[in-house]
Tab-separated table of C-alpha atoms and ligand atoms in Angstrom:
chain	number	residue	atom	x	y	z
A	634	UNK	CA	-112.463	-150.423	-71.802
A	635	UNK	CA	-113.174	-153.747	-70.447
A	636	UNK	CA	-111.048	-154.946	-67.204
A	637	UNK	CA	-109.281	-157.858	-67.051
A	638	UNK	CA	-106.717	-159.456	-64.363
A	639	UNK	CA	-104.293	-158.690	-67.037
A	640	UNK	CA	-105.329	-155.075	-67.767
A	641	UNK	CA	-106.304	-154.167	-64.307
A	642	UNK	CA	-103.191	-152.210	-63.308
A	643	UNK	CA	-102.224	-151.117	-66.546
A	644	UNK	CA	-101.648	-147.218	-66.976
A	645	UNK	CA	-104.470	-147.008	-69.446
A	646	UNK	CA	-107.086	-148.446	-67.043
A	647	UNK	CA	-105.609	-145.688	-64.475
A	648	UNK	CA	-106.478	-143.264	-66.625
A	649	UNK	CA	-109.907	-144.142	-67.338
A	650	UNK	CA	-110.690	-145.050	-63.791
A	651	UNK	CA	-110.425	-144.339	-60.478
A	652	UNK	CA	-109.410	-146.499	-57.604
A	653	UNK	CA	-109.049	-146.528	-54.089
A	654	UNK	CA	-105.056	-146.609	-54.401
A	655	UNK	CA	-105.501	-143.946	-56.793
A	656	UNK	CA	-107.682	-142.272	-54.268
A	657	UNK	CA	-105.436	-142.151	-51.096
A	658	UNK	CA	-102.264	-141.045	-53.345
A	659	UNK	CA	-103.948	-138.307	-54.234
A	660	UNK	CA	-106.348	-137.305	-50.925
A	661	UNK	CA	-103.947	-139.392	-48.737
A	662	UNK	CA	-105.012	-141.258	-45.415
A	663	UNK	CA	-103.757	-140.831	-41.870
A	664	UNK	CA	-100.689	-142.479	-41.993
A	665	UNK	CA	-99.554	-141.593	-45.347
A	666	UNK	CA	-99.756	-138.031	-46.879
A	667	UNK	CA	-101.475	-136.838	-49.919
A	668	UNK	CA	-99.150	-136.545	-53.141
A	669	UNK	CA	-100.771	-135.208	-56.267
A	670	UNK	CA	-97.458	-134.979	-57.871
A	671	UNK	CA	-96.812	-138.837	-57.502
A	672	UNK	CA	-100.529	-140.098	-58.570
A	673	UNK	CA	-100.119	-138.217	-61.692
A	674	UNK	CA	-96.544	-139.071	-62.544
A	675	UNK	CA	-97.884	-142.694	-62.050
A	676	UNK	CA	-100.949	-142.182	-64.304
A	677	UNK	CA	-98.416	-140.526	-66.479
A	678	UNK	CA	-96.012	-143.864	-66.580
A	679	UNK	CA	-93.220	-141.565	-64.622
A	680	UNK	CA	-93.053	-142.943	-61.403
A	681	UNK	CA	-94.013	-146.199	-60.445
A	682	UNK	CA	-95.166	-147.274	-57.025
A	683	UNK	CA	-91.963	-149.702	-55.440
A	684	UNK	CA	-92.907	-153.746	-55.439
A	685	UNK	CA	-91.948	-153.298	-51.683
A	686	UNK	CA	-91.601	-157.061	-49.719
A	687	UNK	CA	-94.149	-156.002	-47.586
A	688	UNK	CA	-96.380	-155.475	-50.647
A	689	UNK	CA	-95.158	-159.117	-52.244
A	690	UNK	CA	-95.930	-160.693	-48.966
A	691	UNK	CA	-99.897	-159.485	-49.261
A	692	UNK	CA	-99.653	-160.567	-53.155
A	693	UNK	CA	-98.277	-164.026	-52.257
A	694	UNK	CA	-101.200	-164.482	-49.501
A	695	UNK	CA	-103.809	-163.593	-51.991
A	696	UNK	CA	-102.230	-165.716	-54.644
A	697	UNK	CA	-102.556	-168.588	-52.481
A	698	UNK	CA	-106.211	-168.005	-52.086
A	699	UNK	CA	-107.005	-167.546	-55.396
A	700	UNK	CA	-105.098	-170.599	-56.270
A	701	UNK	CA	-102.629	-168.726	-58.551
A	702	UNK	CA	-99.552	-169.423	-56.469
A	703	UNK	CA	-97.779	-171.343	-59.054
A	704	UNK	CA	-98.152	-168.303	-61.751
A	705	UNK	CA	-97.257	-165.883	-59.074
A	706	UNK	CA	-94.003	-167.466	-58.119
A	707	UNK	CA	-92.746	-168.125	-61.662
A	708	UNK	CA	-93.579	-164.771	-62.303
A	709	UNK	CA	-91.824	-163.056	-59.064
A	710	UNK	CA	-88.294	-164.477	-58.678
A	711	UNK	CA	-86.880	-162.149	-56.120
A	712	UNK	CA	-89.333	-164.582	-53.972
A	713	UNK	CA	-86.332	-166.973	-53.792
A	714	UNK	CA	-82.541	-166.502	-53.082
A	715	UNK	CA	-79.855	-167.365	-54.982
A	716	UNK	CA	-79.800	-171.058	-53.949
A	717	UNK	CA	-83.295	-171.016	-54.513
A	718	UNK	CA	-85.243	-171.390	-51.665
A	719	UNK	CA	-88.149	-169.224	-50.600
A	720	UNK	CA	-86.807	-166.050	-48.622
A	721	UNK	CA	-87.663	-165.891	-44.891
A	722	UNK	CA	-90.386	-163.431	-45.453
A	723	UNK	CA	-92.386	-165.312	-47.712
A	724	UNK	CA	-91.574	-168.276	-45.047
A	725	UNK	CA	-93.396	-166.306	-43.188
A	726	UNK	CA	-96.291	-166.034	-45.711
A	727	UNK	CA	-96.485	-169.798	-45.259
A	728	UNK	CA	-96.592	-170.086	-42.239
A	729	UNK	CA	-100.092	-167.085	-41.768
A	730	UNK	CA	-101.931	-169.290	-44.752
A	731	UNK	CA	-101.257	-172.399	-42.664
A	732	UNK	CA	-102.768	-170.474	-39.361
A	733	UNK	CA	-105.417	-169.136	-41.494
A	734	UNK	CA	-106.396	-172.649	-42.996
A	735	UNK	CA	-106.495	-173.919	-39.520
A	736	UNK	CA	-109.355	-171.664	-38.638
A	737	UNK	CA	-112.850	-172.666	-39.828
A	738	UNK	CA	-114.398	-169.466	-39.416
A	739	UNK	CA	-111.895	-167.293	-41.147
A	740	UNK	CA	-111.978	-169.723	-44.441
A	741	UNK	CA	-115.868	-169.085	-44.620
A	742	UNK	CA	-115.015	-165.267	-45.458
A	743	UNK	CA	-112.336	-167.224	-47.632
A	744	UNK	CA	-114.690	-169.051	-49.514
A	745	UNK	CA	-116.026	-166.609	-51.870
A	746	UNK	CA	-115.301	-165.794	-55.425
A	747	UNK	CA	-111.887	-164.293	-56.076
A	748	UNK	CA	-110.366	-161.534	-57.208
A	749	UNK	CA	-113.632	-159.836	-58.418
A	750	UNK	CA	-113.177	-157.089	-60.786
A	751	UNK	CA	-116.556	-154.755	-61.064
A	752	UNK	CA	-117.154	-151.735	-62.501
A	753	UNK	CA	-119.243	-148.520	-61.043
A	754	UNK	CA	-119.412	-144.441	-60.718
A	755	UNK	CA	-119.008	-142.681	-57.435
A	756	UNK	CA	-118.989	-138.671	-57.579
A	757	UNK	CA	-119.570	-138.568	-61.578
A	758	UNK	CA	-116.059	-140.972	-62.004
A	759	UNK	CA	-116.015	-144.547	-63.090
A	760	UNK	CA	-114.340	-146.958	-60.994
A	761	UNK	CA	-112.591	-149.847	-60.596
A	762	UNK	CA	-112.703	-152.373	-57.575
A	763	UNK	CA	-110.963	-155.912	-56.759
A	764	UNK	CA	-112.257	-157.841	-54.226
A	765	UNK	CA	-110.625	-160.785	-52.701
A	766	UNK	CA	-113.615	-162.767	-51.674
A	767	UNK	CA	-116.809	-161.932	-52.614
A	768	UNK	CA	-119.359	-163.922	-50.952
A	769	UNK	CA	-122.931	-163.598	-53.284
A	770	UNK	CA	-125.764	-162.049	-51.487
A	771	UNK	CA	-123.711	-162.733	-47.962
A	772	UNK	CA	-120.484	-159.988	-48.015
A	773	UNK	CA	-117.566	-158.742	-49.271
A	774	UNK	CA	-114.237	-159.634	-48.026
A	775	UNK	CA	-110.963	-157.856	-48.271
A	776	UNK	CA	-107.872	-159.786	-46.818
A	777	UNK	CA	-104.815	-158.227	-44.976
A	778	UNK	CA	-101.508	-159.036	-43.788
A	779	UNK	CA	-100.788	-156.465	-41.362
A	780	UNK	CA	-97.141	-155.922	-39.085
A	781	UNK	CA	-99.767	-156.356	-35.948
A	782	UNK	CA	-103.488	-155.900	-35.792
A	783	UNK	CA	-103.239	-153.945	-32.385
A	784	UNK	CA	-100.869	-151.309	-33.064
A	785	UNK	CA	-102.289	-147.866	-31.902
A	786	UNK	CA	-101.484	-145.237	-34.018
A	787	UNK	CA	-100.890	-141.619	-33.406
A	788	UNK	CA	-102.418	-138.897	-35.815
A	789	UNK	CA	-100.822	-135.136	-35.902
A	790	UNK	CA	-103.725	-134.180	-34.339
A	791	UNK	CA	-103.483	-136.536	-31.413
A	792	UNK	CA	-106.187	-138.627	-32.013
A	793	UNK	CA	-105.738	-142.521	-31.417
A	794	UNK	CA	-106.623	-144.720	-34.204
A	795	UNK	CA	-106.059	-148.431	-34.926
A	796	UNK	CA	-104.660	-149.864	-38.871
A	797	UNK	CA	-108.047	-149.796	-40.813
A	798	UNK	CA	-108.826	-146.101	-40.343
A	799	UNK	CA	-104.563	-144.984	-40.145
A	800	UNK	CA	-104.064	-146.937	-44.108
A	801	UNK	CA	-107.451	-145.964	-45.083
A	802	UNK	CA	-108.832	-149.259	-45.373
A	803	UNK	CA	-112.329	-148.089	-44.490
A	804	UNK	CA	-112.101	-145.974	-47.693
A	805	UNK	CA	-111.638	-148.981	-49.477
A	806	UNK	CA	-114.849	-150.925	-47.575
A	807	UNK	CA	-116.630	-147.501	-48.565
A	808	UNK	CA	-116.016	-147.649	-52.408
A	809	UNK	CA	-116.690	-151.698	-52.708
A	810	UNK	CA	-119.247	-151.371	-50.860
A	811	UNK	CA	-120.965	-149.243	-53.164
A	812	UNK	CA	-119.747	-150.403	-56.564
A	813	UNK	CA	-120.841	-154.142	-55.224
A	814	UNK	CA	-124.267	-152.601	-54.495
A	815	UNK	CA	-124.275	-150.672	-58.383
A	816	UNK	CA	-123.595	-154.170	-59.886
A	817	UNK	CA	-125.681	-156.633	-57.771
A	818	UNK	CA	-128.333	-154.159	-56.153
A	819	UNK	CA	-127.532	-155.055	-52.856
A	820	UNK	CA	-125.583	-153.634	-50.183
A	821	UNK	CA	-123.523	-156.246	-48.250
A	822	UNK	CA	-121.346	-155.703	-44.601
A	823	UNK	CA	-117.738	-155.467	-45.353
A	824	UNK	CA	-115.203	-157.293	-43.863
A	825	UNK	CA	-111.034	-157.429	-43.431
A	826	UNK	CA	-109.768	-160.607	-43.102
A	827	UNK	CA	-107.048	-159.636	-41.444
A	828	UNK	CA	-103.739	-161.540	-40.038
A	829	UNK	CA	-100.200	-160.556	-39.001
A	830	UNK	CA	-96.682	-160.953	-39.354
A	831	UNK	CA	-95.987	-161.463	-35.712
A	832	UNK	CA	-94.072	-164.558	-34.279
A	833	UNK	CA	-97.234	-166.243	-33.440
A	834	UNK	CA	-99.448	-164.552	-36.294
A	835	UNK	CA	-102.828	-162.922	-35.023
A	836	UNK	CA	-106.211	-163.504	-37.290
A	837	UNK	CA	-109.443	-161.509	-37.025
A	838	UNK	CA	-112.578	-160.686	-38.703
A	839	UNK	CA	-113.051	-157.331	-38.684
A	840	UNK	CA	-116.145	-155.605	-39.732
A	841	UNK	CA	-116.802	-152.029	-40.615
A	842	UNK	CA	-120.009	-150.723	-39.895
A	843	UNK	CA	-122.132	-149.617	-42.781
A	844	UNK	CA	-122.583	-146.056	-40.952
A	845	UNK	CA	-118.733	-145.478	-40.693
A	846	UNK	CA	-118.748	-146.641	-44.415
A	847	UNK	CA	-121.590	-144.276	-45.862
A	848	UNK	CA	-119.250	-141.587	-43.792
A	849	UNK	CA	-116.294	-142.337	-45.849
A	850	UNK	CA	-118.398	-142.628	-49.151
A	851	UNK	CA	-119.483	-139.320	-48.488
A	852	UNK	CA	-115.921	-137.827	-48.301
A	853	UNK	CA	-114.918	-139.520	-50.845
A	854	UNK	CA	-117.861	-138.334	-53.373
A	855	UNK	CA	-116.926	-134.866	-52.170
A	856	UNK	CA	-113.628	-135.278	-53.496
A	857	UNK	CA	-113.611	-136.521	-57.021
A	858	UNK	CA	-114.472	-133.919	-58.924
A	859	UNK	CA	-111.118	-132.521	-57.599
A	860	UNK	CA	-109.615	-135.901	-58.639
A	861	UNK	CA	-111.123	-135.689	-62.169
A	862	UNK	CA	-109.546	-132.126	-62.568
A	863	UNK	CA	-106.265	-133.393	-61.434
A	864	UNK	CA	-106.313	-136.328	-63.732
A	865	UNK	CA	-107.450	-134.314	-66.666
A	866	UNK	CA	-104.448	-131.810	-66.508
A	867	UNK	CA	-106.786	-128.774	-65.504
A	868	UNK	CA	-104.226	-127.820	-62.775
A	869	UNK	CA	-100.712	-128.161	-61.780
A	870	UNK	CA	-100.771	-130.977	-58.865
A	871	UNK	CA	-99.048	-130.217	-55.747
A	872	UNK	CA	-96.046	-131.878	-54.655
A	873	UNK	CA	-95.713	-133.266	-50.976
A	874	UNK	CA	-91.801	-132.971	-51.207
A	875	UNK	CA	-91.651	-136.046	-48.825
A	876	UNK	CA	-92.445	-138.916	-50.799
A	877	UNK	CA	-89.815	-140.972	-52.693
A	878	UNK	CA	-91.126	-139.370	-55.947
A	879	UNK	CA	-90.810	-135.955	-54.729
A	880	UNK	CA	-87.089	-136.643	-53.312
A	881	UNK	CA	-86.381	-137.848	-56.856
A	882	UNK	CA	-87.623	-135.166	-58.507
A	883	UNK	CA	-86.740	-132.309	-56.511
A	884	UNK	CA	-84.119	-129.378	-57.787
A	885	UNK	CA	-83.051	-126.767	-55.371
A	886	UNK	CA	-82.896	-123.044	-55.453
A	887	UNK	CA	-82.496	-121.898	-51.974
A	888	UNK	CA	-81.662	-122.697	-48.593
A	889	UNK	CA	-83.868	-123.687	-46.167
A	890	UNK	CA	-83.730	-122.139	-42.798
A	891	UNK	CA	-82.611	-124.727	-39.911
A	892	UNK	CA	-86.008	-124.904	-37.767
A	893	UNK	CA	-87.867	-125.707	-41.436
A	894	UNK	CA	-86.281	-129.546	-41.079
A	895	UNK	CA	-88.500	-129.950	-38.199
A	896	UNK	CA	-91.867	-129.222	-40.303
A	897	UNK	CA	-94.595	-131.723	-40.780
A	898	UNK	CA	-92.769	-133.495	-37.631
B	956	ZN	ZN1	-94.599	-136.478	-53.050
């Protein structure tokens, strides 16, 4: 199968490949736990993941950058209201691209080719990767827009951790990393382009170091043969019973005890 923007997402490119969205919904991250059930109910055409604003708001930023922001407004109308203007949110959107633009240093990681789609293996699966800006033989760039860039996040285990490692986004650095080296034979730094929703909206450059990275890869590799199982039906997947998907799906046949409501808190 041969990947296009247009076939990218589709359910029969899920199938065949693995992504990093893929990935987390079935190893999970941090800040979001693992659902097997969900992944394969997507793969399956069941379920499908909710067009949330805060997802739209990313989409519109990268649309702009790509220069496909025309097509991707024609093709979203819940962008505007009823009287047609752009909603506050995506506003908003305008507003980060303008504070972006007005920083030299932040377009140069801008400047690359867009919306790369490349092809690879990593643990004995094929994969698929999309990379915002890829800059030739210099780096590859994924951009962000986050609530905040400083927000400290808590783990269950008490450890501290800032957005890229809490969403996972040094999983993704991991697998482009790698599938960018498989297709051009060089390994170049990642970097998230990151800015934020705030009032005054925040930008950074943030890089991840290529030892963190071959860390993640590692993980990762360790984990896809259990991915490939999952995918191919060879066992039942297990539900998280906390996701949207799981809610919607669930059918009771007992009570729960009162202290259970406080599990996974
Ligand atoms: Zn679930």
């Amino acid at each position: 199968m041969i990947l296009t923007a247009e076939n990218y997402y589709s359910q029969e490119a899920n199938r065949e490949y693995m992504s990093v969205s893929q990935y987390k919904t079935l190893f999970g991250t941090f800040g979001k736990v693992a659902c097997e059930a969900r992944a394969i109910a997507e793969l399956n055409g069941e379920w499908e993941q909710e067009k949330t604003t805060a997802l739209l708001v990313g989409s519109y930023v990268d649309a702009h950058f790509e220069g496909t922001l025309d097509l991707f407004r024609a093709q979203n109308p819940e962008l505007f209201t009823k009287a047609g203007q752009l909603k506050a949110e995506f506003r908003k959107a305008e507003e980060i691209i303008a504070r972006i633009e007005r920083d030299s240093y932040f377009m140069k990681f801008m400047s690359g080719q867009k919306q790369v789609i490349m092809t690879g293996e990593i643990g004995g699966a094929k994969w698929k990767i999309k990379v915002d800006s890829l800059i030739p033989d210099v780096c590859i760039v994924d951009l962000k827009v986050m609530k905040a860039l400083r927000d400290v996040f808590r783990t269950h285990d008490a450890e501290y951790m800032g957005f890229v490692e809490y969403w996972g986004y040094d999983l993704q650095g991991a697998v482009y990393q790698e599938i960018v080296r498989q297709n051009t034979g060089k390994t170049l730094p990642f970097f998230i382009a990151a800015a934020s929703k705030e009032k005054e909206p925040d930008i950074e450059i943030i890089q991840i170091d290529d030892a963190h990275l071959k860390e993640c890869l590692i993980g990762i590799e360790s984990n896809v043969p259990k991915a490939l199982a999952l995918k191919s039906g060879a066992y039942q997947p297990i539900r998280c019973e906390s996701c949207d998907y799981c809610k919607h799906t669930k059918i009771l046949t007992s009570p729960i005890h009162y202290t259970d409501l406080m599990m996974g808190a």
